[in-house]
CSV table of C-alpha atoms and ligand atoms in Angstrom, one decimal:
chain,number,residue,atom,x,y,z
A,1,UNK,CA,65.0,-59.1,-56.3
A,2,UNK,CA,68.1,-59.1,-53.6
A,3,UNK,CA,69.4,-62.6,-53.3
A,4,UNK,CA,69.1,-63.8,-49.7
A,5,UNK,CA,72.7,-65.0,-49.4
A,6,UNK,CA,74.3,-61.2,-51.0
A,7,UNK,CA,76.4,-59.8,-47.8
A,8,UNK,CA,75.2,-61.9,-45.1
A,9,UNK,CA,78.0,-63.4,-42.9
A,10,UNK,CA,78.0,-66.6,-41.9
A,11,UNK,CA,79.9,-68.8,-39.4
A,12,UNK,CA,80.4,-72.1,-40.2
A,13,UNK,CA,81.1,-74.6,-37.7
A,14,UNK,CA,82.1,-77.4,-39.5
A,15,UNK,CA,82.1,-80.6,-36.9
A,16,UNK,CA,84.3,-83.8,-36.8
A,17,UNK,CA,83.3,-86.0,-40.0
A,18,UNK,CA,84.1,-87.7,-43.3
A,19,UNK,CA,81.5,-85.2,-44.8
A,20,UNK,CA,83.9,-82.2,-43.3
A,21,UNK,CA,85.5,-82.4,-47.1
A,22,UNK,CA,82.0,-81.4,-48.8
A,23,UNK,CA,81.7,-78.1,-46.4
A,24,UNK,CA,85.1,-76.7,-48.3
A,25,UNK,CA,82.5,-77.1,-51.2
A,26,UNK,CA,79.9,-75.4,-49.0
A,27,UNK,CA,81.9,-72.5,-47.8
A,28,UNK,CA,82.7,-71.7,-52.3
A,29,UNK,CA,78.7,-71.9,-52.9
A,30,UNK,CA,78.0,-69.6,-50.0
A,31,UNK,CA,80.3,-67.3,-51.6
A,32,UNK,CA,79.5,-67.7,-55.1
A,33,UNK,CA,75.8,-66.5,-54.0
A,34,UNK,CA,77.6,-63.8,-52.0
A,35,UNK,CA,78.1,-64.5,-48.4
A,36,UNK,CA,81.3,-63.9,-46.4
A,37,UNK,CA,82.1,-67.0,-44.5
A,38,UNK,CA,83.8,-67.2,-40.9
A,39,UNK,CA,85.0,-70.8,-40.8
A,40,UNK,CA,85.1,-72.5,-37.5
A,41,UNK,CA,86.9,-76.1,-37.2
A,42,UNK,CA,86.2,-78.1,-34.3
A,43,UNK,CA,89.5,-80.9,-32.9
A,44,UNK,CA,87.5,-83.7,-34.8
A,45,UNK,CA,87.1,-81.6,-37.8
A,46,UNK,CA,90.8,-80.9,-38.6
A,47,UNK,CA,91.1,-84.7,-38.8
A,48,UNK,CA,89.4,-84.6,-41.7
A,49,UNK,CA,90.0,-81.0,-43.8
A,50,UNK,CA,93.2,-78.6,-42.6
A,51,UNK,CA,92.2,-74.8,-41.6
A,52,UNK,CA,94.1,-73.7,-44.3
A,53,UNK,CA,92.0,-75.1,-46.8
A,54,UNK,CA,89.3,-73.4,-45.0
A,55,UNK,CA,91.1,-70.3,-45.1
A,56,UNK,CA,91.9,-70.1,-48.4
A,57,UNK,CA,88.7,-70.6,-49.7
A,58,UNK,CA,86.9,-68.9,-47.5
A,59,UNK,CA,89.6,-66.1,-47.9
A,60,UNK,CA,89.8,-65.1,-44.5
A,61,UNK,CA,91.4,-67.0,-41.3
A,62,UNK,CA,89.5,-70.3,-39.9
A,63,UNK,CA,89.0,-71.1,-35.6
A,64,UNK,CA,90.2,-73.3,-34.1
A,65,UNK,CA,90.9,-73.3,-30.6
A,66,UNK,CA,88.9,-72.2,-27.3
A,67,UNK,CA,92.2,-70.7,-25.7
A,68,UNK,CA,94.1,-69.6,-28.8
A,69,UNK,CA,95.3,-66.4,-27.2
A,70,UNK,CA,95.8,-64.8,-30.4
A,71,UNK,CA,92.7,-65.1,-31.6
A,72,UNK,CA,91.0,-64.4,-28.6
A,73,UNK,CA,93.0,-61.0,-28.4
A,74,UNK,CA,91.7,-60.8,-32.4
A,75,UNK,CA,88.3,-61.6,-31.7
A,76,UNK,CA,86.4,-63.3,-28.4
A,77,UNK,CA,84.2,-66.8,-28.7
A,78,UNK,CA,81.6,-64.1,-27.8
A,79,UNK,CA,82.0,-61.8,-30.7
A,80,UNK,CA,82.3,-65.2,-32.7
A,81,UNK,CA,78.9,-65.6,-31.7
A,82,UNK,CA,77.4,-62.1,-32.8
A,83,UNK,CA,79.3,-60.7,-35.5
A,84,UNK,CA,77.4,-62.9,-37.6
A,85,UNK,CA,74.0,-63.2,-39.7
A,86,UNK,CA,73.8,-66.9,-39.0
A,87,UNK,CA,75.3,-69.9,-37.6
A,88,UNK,CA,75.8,-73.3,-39.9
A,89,UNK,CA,76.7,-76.0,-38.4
A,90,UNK,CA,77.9,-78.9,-40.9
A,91,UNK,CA,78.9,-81.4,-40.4
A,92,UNK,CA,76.7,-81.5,-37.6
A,93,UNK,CA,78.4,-84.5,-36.0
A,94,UNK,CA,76.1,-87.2,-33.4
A,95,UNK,CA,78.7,-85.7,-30.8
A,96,UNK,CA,78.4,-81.9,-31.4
A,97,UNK,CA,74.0,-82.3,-31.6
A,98,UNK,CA,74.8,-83.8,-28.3
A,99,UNK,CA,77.0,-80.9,-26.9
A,100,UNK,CA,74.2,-78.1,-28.6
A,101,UNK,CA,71.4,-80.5,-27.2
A,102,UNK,CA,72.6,-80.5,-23.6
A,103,UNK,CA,74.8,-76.9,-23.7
A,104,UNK,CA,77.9,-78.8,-22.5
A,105,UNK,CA,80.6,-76.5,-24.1
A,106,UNK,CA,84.0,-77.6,-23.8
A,107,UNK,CA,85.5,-76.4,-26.9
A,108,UNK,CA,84.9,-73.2,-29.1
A,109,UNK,CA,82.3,-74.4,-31.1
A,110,UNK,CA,80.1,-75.1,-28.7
A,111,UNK,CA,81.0,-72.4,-26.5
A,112,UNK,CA,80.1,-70.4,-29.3
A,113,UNK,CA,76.9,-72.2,-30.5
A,114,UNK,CA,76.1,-71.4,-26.5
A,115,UNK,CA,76.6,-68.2,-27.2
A,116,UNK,CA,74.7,-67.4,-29.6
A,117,UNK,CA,71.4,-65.7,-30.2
A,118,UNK,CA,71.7,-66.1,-34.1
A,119,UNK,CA,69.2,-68.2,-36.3
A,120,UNK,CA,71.0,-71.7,-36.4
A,121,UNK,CA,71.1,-74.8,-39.2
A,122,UNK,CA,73.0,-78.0,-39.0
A,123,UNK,CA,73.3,-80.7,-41.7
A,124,UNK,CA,73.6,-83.6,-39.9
A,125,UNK,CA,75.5,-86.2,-40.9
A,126,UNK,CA,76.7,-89.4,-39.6
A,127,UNK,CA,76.3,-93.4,-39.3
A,128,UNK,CA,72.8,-94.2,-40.2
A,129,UNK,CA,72.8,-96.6,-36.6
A,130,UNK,CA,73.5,-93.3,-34.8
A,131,UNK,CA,71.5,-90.9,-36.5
A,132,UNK,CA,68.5,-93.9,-35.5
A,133,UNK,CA,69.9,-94.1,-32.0
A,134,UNK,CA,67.4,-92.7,-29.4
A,135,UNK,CA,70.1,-90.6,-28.3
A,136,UNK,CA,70.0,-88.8,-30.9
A,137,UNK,CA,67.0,-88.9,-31.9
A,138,UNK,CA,65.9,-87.0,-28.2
A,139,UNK,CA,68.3,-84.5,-29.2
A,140,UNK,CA,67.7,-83.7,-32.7
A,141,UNK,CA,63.7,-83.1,-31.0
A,142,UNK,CA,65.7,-80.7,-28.3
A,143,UNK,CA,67.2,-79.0,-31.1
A,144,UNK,CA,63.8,-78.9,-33.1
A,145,UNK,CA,62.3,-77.9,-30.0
A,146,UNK,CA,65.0,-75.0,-29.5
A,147,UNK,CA,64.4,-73.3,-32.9
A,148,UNK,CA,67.4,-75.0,-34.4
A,149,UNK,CA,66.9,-75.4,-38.5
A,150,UNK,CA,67.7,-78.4,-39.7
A,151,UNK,CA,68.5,-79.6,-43.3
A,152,UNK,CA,69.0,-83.4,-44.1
A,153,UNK,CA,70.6,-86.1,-43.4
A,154,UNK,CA,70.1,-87.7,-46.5
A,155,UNK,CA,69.6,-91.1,-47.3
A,156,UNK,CA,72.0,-93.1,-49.7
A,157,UNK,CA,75.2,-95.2,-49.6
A,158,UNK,CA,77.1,-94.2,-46.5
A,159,UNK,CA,81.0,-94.0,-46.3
A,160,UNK,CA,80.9,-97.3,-44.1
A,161,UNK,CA,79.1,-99.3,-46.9
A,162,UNK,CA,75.8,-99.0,-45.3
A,163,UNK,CA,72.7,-97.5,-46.8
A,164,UNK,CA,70.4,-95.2,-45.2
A,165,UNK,CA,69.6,-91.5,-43.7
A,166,UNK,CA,72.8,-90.5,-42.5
A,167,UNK,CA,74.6,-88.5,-45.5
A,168,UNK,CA,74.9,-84.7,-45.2
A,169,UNK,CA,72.8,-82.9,-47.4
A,170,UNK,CA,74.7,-81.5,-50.4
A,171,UNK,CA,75.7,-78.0,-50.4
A,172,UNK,CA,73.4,-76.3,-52.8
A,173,UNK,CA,70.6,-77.7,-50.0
A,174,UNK,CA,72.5,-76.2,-47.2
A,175,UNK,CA,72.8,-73.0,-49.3
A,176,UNK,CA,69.1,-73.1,-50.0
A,177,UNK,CA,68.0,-74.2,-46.5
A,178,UNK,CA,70.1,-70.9,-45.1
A,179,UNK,CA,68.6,-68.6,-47.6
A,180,UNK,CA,65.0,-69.8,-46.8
A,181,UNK,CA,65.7,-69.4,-42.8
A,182,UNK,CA,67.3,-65.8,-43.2
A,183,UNK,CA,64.0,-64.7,-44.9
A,184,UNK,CA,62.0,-66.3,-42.5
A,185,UNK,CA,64.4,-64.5,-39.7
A,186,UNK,CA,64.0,-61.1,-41.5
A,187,UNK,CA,60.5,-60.7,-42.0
A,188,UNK,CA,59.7,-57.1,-40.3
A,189,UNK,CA,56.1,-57.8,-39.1
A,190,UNK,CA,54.7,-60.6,-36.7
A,191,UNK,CA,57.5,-62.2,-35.9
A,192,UNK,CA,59.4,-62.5,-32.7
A,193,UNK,CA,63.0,-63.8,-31.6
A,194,UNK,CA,62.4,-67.9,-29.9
A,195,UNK,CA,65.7,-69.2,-28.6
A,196,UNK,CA,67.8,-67.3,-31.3
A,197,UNK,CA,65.6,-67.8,-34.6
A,198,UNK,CA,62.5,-65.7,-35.6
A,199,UNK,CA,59.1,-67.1,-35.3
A,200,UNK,CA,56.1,-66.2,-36.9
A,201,UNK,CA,53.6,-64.8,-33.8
A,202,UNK,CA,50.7,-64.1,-35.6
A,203,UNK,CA,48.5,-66.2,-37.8
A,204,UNK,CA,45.8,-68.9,-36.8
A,205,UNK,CA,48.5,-71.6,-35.6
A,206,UNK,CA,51.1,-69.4,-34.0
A,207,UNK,CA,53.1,-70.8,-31.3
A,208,UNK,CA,51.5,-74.2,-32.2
A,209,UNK,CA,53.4,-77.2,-33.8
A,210,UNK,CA,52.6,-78.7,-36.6
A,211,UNK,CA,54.2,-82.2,-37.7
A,212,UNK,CA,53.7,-83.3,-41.9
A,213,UNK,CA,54.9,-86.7,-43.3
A,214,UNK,CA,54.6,-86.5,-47.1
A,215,UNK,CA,55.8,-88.2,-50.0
A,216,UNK,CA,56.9,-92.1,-51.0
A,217,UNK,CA,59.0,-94.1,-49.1
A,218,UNK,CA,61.7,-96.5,-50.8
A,219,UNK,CA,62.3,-99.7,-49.5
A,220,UNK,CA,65.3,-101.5,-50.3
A,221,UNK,CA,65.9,-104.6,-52.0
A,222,UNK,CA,69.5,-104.0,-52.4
A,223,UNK,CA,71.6,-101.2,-52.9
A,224,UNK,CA,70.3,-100.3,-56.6
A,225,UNK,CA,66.7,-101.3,-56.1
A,226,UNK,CA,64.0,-100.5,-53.7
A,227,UNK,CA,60.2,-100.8,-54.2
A,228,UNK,CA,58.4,-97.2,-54.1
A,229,UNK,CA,55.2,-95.5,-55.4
A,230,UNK,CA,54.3,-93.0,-57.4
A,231,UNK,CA,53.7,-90.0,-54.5
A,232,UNK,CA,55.2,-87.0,-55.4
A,233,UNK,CA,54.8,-85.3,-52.1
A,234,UNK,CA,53.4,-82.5,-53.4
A,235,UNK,CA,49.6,-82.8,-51.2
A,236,UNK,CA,52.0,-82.9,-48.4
A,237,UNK,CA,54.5,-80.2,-48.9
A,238,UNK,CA,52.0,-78.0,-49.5
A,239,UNK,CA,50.1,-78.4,-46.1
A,240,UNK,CA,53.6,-78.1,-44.5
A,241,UNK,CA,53.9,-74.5,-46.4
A,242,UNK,CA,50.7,-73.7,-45.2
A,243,UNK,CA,51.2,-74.3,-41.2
A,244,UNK,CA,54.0,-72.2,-41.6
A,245,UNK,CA,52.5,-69.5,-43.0
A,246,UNK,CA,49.4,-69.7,-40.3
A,247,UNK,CA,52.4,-69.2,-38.0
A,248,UNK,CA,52.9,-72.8,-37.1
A,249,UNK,CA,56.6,-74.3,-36.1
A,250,UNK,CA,56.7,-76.7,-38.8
A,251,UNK,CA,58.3,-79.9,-39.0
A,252,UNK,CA,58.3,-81.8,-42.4
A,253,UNK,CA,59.2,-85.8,-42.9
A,254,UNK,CA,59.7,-86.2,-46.2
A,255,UNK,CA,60.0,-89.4,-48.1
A,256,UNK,CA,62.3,-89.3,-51.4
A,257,UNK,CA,60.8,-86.2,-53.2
A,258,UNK,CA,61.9,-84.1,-56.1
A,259,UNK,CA,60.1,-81.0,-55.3
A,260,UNK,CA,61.3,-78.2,-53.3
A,261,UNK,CA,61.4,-78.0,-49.3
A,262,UNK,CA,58.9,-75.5,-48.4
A,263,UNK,CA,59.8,-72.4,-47.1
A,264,UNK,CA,59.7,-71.5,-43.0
A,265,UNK,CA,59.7,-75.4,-42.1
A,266,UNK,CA,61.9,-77.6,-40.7
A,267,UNK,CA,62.5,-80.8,-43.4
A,268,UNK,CA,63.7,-83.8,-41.7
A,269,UNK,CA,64.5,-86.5,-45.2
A,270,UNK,CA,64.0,-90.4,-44.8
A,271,UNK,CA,64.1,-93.0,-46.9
A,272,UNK,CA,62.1,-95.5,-45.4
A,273,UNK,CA,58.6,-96.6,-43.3
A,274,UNK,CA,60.9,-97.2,-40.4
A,275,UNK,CA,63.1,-94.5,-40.8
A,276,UNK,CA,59.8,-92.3,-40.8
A,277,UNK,CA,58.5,-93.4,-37.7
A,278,UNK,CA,61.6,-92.5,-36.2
A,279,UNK,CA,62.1,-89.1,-37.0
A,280,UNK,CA,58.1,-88.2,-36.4
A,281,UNK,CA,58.7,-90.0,-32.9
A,282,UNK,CA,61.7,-87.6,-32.5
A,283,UNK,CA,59.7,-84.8,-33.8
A,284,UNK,CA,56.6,-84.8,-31.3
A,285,UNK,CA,55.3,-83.4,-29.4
A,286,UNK,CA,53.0,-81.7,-31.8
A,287,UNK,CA,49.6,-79.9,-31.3
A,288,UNK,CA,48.8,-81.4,-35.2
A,289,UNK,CA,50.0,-84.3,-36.7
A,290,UNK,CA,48.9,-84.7,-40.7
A,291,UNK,CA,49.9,-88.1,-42.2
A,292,UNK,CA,49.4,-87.3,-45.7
A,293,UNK,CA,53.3,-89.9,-47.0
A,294,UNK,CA,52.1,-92.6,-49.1
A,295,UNK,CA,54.2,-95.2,-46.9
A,296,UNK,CA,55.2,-98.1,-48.3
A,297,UNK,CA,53.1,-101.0,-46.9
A,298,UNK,CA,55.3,-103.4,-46.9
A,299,UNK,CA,59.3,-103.8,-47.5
A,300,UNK,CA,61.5,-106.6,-48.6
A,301,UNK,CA,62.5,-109.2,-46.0
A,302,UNK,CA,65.9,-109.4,-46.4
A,303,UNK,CA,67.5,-106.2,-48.1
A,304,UNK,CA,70.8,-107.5,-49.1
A,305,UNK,CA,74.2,-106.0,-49.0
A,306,UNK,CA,75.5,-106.2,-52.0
A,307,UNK,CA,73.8,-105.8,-55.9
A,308,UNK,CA,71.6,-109.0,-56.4
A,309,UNK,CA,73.1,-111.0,-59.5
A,310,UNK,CA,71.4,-112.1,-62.4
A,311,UNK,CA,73.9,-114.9,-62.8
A,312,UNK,CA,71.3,-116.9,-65.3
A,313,UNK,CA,69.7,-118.2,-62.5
A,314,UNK,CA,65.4,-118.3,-62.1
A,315,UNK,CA,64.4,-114.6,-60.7
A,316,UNK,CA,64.7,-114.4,-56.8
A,317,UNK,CA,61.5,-114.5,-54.2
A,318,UNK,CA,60.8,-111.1,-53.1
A,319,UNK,CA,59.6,-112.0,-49.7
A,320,UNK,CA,58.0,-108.9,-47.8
A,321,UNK,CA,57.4,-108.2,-44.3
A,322,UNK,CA,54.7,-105.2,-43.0
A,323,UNK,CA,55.8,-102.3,-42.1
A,324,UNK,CA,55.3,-100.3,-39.0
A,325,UNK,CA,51.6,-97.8,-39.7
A,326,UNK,CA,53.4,-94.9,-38.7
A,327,UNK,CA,49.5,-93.0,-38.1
A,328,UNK,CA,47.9,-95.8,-36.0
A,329,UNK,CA,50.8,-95.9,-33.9
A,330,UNK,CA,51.0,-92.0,-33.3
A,331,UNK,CA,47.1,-91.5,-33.0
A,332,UNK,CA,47.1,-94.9,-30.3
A,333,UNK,CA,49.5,-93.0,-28.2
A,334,UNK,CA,48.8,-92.8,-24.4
A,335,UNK,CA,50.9,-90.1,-23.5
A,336,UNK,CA,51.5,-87.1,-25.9
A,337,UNK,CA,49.3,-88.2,-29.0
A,338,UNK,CA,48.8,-84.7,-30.6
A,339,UNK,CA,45.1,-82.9,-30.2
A,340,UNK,CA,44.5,-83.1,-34.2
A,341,UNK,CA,45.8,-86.2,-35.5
A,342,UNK,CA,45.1,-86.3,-39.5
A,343,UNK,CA,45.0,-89.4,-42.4
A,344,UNK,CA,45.3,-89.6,-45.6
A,345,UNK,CA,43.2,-92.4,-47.3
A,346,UNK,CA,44.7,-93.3,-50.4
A,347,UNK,CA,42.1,-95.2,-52.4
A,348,UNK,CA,41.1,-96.3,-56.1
A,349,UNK,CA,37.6,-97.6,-55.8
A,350,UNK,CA,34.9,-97.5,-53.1
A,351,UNK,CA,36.9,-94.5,-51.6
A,352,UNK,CA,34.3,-93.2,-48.8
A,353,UNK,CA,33.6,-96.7,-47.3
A,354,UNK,CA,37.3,-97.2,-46.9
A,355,UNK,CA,38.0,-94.1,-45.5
A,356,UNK,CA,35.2,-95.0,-43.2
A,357,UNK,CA,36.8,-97.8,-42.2
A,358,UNK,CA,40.5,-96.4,-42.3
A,359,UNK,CA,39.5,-93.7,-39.8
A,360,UNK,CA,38.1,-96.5,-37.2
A,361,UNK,CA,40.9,-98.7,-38.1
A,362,UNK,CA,44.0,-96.3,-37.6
A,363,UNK,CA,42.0,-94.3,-34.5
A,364,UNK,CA,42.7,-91.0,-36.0
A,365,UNK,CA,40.4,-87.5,-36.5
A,366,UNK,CA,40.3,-87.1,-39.7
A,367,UNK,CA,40.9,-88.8,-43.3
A,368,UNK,CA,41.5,-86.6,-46.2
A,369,UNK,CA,40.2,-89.1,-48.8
A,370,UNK,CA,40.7,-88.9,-52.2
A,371,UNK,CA,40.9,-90.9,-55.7
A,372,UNK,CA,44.5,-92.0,-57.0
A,373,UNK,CA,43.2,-94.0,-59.5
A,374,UNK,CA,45.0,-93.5,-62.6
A,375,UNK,CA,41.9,-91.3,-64.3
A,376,UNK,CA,41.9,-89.3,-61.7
A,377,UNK,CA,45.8,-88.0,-61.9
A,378,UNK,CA,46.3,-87.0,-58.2
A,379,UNK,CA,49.4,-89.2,-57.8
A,380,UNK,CA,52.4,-87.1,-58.7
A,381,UNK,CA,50.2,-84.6,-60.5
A,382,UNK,CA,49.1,-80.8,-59.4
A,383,UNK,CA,45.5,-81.4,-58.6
A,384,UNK,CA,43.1,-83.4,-56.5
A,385,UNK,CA,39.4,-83.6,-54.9
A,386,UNK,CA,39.1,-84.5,-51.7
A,387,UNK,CA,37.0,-85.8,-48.9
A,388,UNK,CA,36.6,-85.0,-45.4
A,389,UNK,CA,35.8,-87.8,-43.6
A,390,UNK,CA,35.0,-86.9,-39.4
A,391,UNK,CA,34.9,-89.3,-36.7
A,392,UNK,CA,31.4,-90.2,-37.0
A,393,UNK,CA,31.2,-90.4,-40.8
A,394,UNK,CA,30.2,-87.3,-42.2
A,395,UNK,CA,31.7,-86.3,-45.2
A,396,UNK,CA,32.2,-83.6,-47.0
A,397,UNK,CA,33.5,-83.3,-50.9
A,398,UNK,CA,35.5,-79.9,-51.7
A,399,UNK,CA,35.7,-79.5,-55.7
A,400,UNK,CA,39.3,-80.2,-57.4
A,401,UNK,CA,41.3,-77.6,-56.2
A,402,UNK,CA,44.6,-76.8,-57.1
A,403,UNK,CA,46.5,-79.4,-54.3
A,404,UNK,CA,48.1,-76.0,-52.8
A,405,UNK,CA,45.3,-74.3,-52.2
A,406,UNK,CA,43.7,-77.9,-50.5
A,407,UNK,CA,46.9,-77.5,-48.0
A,408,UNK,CA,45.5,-74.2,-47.0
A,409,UNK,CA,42.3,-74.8,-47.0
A,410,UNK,CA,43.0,-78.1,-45.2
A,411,UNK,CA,45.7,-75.8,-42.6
A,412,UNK,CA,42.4,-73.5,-42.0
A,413,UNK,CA,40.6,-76.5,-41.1
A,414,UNK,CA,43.0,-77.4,-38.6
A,415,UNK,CA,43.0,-74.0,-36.7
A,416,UNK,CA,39.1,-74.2,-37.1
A,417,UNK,CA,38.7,-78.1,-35.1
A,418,UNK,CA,41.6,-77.2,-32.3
A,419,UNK,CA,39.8,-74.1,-31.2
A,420,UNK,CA,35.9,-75.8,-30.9
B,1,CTP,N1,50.2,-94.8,-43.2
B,1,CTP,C1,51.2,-94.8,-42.2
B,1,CTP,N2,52.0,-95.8,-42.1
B,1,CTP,C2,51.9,-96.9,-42.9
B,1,CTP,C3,50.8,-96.9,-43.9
B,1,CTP,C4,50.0,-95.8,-44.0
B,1,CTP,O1,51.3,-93.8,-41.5
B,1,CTP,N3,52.7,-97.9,-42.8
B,1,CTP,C5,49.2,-93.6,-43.2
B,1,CTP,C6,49.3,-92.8,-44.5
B,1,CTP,O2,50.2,-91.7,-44.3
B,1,CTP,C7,47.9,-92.3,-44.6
B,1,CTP,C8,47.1,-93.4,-44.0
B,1,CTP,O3,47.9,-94.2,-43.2
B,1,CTP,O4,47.7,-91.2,-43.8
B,1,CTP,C9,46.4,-94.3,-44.9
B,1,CTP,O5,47.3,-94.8,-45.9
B,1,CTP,P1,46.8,-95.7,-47.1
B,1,CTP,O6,48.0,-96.1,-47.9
B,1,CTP,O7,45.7,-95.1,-47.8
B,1,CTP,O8,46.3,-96.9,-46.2
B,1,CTP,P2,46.9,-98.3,-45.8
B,1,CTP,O9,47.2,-98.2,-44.3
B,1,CTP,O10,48.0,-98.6,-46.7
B,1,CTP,O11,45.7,-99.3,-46.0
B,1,CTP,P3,45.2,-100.1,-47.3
B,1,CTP,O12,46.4,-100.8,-47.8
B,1,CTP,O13,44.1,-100.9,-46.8
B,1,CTP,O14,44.8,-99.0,-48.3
């Protein structure tokens, strides 16, 4: 099999941040798998790694400046922006989303990024109040929106001692994300050119969008502690796979997972319930929203700063608040609640007369119900039997099905209810 990565060229634009440093790393994994890399340093950017570092591992000369004369008599922005099999873009700083979001080009990598018809990924990465910021947030949906990939931010302990989604995904991600988006880009049949990246145009959902949560969500006690469950994300991941490959634009918001991100989709990676409901908000509109995460109900009052001590003192209260229900609040929308809105009813006993009663409750279309009680083996295992649970109560009980072929099956459902 041809790796993905052998003799593509890649520009990197790597944007103004502390996580510059782990692109160097980027630019040798990209090679190691075969890639020629173009890097590309933006002002901010050269604060924070030197173009001769760039150079030298990428073993050819780095960008830097819109009017460098020399290099523009070398090579144009515009030629930047074609010779090229792909654009990365990582860091992707708050302030360069902006400048992509609202093509305001004042420097070359924008310019470029303006300029370019290529499939695109950025790895966010910044402070975890920006990357919540609504700012953002409405441009990171532009971006979506525009066919930009995205991979990350990851959650963990941020260079300003904060925790949260804000950390660059690593570079073997970025490296993965870019080989899964140039075999999406250069599949020969079906697909057409949206905004720069390729698009699946045939299949039951094509041209429709399709938004997934999936997996746990960790809730924080303090920096080395959170409260979770035992969700794999699998059931989840594998519906998201499945939209893409009905021809749906995909976006995925996982919880913590240690599976793989599916191929074709755009993965969006939170850590907690409120982080979720952010990025899903940021990710409608949708045609489909399935809510199949096992979010955490409820998350410790007051996460503290700093490792909790056990100092010989009597254990501490774990008070807990509720946490946002990220599918009531998306299927009570007034204006631009997707047409197919989708729960998952997570239950151990009695599981049809709370799905019943979830589906009232949380005003969505459907429940998908099934049995994690501990016989049964669905949570974090490969398998599971589910219920479909309409509207007016009807249900019907597929056999235990491998949980990849339930996101198909599930995915042809979909298509089936939007067109009636
Ligand atoms: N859900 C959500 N946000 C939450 C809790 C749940 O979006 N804060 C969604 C889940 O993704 C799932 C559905 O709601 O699609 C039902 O989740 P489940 O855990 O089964 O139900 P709960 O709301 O937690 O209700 P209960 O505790 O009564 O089981």
């Amino acid at each position: 099999m041809t790796k993905p990565l052998a003799d593509r060229r890649v520009l990197l634009i790597i944007g103004g941040g502390i996580a510059a440093y782990k692109s160097l790393d980027l630019i040798r994994r990209l090679r190691e798998r075969g890639a020629s890399v173009r890097p590309l340093l933006t002002q901010g950017a050269q604060e924070f790694v030197t173009p001769l570092a760039a150079a030298a591992l990428a073993g050819r000369p780095a960008h830097t400046d819109l009017f460098d004369r020399a290099d523009e008599a070398e090579i144009g922005h515009i030629r930047l922006a074609r010779e090229a099999d792909a654009v990365v873009v990582a860091p992707a700083t708050a302030n360069l989303m902006a400048r992509m979001a609202t093509g305001h080009a004042p420097d070359l990598a924008a310019t470029v990024l303006l300029a370019t018809t290529l499939p695109i990924l950025i790895a966010p990465a910044m402070n975890v109040a920006m990357w919540a910021h609504p700012a953002t947030r409405r441009n990171l949906a532009t971006l979506v929106a525009d066919g930009v990939r995205v991979v990350g931010p990851n959650a963990g302990p941020m260079a300003e001692a904060e925790t949260g989604a804000g950390r660059m995904a690593e570079p073997v991600e970025i490296a993965e994300a870019l080989a899964a988006m140039l075999i999406e880009a250069e599949e020969p049949a079906g697909f057409g050119v949206l905004s720069g990246r390729a698009v699946k145009t045939t299949g039951p959902l094509a041209g429709r969008r399709v938004l997934v949560t999936s997996g746990p969500t960790h809730e924080p006690i303090d920096p080395v502690r959170f409260i979770a469950n035992r969700s794999s994300g699998r059931q989840g991941h594998a519906i998201a796979a499945a939209a893409a490959e009905a021809g749906a634009a995909v976006t995925l918001v996982s919880g913590p997972v240690a599976i793989p991100d599916p191929p074709g989709v755009t993965v969006v990676r939170v850590e907690t319930a409120r982080e979720m409901l952010a990025a899903v908000e940021a990710a409608l509109p949708a045609t489909i929203a399935v809510f199949a995460a096992a979010v955490g109900d409820w998350r410790p009052e007051n996460a503290q700063g700093a490792k909790i001590k056990k100092d010989g003192a009597a254990p501490p209260p774990l008070a807990l608040v509720e946490n946002p229900d990220i599918l009531a609040t998306i299927a009570g929308l007034a204006c631009g609640r997707p047409d197919l809105v989708v729960g998952f009813a997570a239950e151990t006993d009695t599981v049809l007369d709370h799905a019943r009663e979830k589906i009232a409750r949380k005003g969505c279309d459907l429940i998908v119900a099934n049995d994690v009680s501990a016989a049964g083996g669905v949570m974090g295992g490969t398998a599971n039997t589910v219920h479909l649970i309409a509207r007016d109560g009807t249900v019907e009980t597929w056999p235990r099905l491998d949980k990849d072929e339930v996101g198909r099956r599930l995915v042809a459902r979909f298509a089936a209810l939007l067109v009636r």
